[in-house]
Short mmCIF file of C-alpha atoms and ligand atoms in Angstrom, two decimals:
data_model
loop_
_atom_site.label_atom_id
_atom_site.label_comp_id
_atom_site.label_asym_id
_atom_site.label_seq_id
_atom_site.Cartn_x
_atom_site.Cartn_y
_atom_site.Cartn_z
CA UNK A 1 12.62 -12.60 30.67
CA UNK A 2 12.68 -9.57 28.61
CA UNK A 3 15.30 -6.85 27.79
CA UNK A 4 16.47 -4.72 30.29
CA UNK A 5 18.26 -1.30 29.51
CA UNK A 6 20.81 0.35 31.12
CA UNK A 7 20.17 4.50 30.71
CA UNK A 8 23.96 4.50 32.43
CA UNK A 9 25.74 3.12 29.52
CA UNK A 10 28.04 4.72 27.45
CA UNK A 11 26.11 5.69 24.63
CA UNK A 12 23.24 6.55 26.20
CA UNK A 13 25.58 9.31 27.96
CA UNK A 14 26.24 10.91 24.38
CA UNK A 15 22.21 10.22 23.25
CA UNK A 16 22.10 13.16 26.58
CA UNK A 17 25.10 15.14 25.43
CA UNK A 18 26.77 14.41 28.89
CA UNK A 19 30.09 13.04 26.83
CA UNK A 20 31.23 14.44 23.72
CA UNK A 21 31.18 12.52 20.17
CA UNK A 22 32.26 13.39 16.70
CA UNK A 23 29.24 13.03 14.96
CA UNK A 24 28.65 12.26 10.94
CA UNK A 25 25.11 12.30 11.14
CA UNK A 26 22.17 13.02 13.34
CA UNK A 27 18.23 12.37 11.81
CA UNK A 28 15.29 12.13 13.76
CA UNK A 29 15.66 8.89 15.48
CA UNK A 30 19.57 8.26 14.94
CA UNK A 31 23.09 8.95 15.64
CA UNK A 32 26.07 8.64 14.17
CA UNK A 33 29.20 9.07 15.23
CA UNK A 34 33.18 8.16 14.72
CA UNK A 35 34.02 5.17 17.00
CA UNK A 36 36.75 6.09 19.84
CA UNK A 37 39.35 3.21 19.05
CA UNK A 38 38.83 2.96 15.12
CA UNK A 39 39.79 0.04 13.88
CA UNK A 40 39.77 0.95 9.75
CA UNK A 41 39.95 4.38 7.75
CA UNK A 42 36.27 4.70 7.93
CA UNK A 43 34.84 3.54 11.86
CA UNK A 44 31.41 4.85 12.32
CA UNK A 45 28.70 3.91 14.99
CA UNK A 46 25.05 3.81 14.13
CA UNK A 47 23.04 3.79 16.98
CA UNK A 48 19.00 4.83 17.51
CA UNK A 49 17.88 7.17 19.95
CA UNK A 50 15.49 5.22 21.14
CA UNK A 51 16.72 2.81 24.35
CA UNK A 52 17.25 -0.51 22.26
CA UNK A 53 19.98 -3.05 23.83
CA UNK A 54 20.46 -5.16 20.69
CA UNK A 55 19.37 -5.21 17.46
CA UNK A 56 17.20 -7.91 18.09
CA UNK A 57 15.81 -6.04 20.47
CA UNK A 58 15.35 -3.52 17.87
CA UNK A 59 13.69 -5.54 15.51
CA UNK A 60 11.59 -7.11 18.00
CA UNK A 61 10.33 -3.76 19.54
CA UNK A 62 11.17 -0.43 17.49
CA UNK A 63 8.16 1.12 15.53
CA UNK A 64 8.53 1.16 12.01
CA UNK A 65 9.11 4.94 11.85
CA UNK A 66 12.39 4.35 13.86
CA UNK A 67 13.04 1.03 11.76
CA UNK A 68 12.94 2.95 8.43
CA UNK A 69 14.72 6.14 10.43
CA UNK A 70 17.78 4.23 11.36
CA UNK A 71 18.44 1.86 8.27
CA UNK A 72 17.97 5.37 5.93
CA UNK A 73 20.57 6.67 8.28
CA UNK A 74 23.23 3.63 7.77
CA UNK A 75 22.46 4.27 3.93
CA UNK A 76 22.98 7.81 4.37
CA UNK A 77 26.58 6.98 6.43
CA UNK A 78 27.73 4.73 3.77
CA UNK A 79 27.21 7.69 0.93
CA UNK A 80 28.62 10.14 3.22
CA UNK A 81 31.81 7.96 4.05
CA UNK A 82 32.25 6.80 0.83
CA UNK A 83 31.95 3.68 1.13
CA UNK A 84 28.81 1.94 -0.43
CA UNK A 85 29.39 -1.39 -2.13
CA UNK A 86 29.17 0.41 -5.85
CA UNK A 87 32.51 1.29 -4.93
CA UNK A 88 34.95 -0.45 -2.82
CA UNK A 89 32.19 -1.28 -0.29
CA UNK A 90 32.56 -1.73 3.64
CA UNK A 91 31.35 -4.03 6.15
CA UNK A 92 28.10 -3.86 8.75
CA UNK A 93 28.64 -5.44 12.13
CA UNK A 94 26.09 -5.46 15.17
CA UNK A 95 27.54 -7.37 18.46
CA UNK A 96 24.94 -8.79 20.56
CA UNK A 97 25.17 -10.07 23.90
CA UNK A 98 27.71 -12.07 25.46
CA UNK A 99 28.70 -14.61 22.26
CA UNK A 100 28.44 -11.68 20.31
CA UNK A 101 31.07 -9.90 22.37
CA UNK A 102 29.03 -6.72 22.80
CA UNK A 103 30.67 -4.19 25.02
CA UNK A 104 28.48 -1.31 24.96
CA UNK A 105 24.91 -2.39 25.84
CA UNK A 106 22.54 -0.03 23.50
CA UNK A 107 21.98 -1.28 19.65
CA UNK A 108 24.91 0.05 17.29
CA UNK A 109 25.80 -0.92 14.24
CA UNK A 110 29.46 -0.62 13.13
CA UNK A 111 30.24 0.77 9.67
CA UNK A 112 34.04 -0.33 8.59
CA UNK A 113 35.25 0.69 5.68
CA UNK A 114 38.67 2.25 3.87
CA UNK A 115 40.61 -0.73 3.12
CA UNK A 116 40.16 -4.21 2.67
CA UNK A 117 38.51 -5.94 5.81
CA UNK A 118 39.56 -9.74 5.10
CA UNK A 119 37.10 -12.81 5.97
CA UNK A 120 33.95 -12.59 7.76
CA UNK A 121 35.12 -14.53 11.24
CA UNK A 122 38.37 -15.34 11.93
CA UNK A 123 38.79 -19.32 11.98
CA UNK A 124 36.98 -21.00 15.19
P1 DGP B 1 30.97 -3.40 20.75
O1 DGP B 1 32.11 -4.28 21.17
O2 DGP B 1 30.35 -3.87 19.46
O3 DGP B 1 29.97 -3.17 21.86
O4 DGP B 1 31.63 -2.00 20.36
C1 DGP B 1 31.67 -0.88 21.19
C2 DGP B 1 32.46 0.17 20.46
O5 DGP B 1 32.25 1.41 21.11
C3 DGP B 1 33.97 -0.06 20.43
O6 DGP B 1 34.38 -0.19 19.05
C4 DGP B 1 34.57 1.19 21.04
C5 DGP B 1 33.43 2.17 21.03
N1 DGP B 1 33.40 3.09 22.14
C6 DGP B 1 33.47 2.78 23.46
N2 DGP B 1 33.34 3.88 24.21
C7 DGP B 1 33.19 4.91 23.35
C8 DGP B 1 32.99 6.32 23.51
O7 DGP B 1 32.94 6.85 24.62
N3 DGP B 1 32.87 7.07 22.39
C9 DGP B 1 32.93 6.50 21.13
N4 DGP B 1 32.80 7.32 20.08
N5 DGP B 1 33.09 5.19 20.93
C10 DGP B 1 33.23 4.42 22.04
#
């Protein structure tokens, strides 16, 4: 079985400008925009416009043009947020599926930054 999409998530509702967001950056094939419930200084969703659930899905199934788009634009974030790792540095996280605990069903990539972030995973 393949993936399936949902065009009534969340995200895809801001990708068609029928809820509001408080974007950072918008490029050809990406968005990004403050997370709702931030959970560090710097909170910032990365997601493509293209209708990807996962980032496997993604990287399974995205041309390259949107592959190159959309890692440029979490480069672009970092600069813009100040956090790239030749400073203090933040943290990259992508949820996927149900062990992944992924709430919102369409690819995003979470850039957390602005103070120290602790240990990867909390202890099983
Ligand atoms: P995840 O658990 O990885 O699927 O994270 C989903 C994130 O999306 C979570 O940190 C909260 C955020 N979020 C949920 N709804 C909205 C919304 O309507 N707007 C924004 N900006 N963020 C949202």
């Amino acid at each position: 079985m393949g993936y399936s999409y949902d065009p009534e998530n969340i995200f895809a509702k801001i990708l068609r400008g029928d809820i509001p967001n408080d974007t950072v950056l918008e490029t050809e094939h990406s968005l990004a925009f403050r997370d709702l419930y931030p959970q560090a200084p710097v909170h910032v969703l990365v997601i493509p416009k293209g209708p990807y659930v996962s980032y496997d899905h993604f990287a399974q199934e995205a041309t390259e043009a949107e592959i190159v788009d959309f890692t440029r634009a979490i480069g672009k974030v970092c600069a813009l947020e100040g956090v790239d790792s030749h400073g203090e540095g933040c943290r990259f996280i992508s949820n996927a599926g149900s062990h992944g605990v992924q709430e919102v069903p369409h690819l995003h990539v979470h850039v957390l930054g602005g103070r120290p972030l602790g240990r990867m995973l909390p202890p099983a």
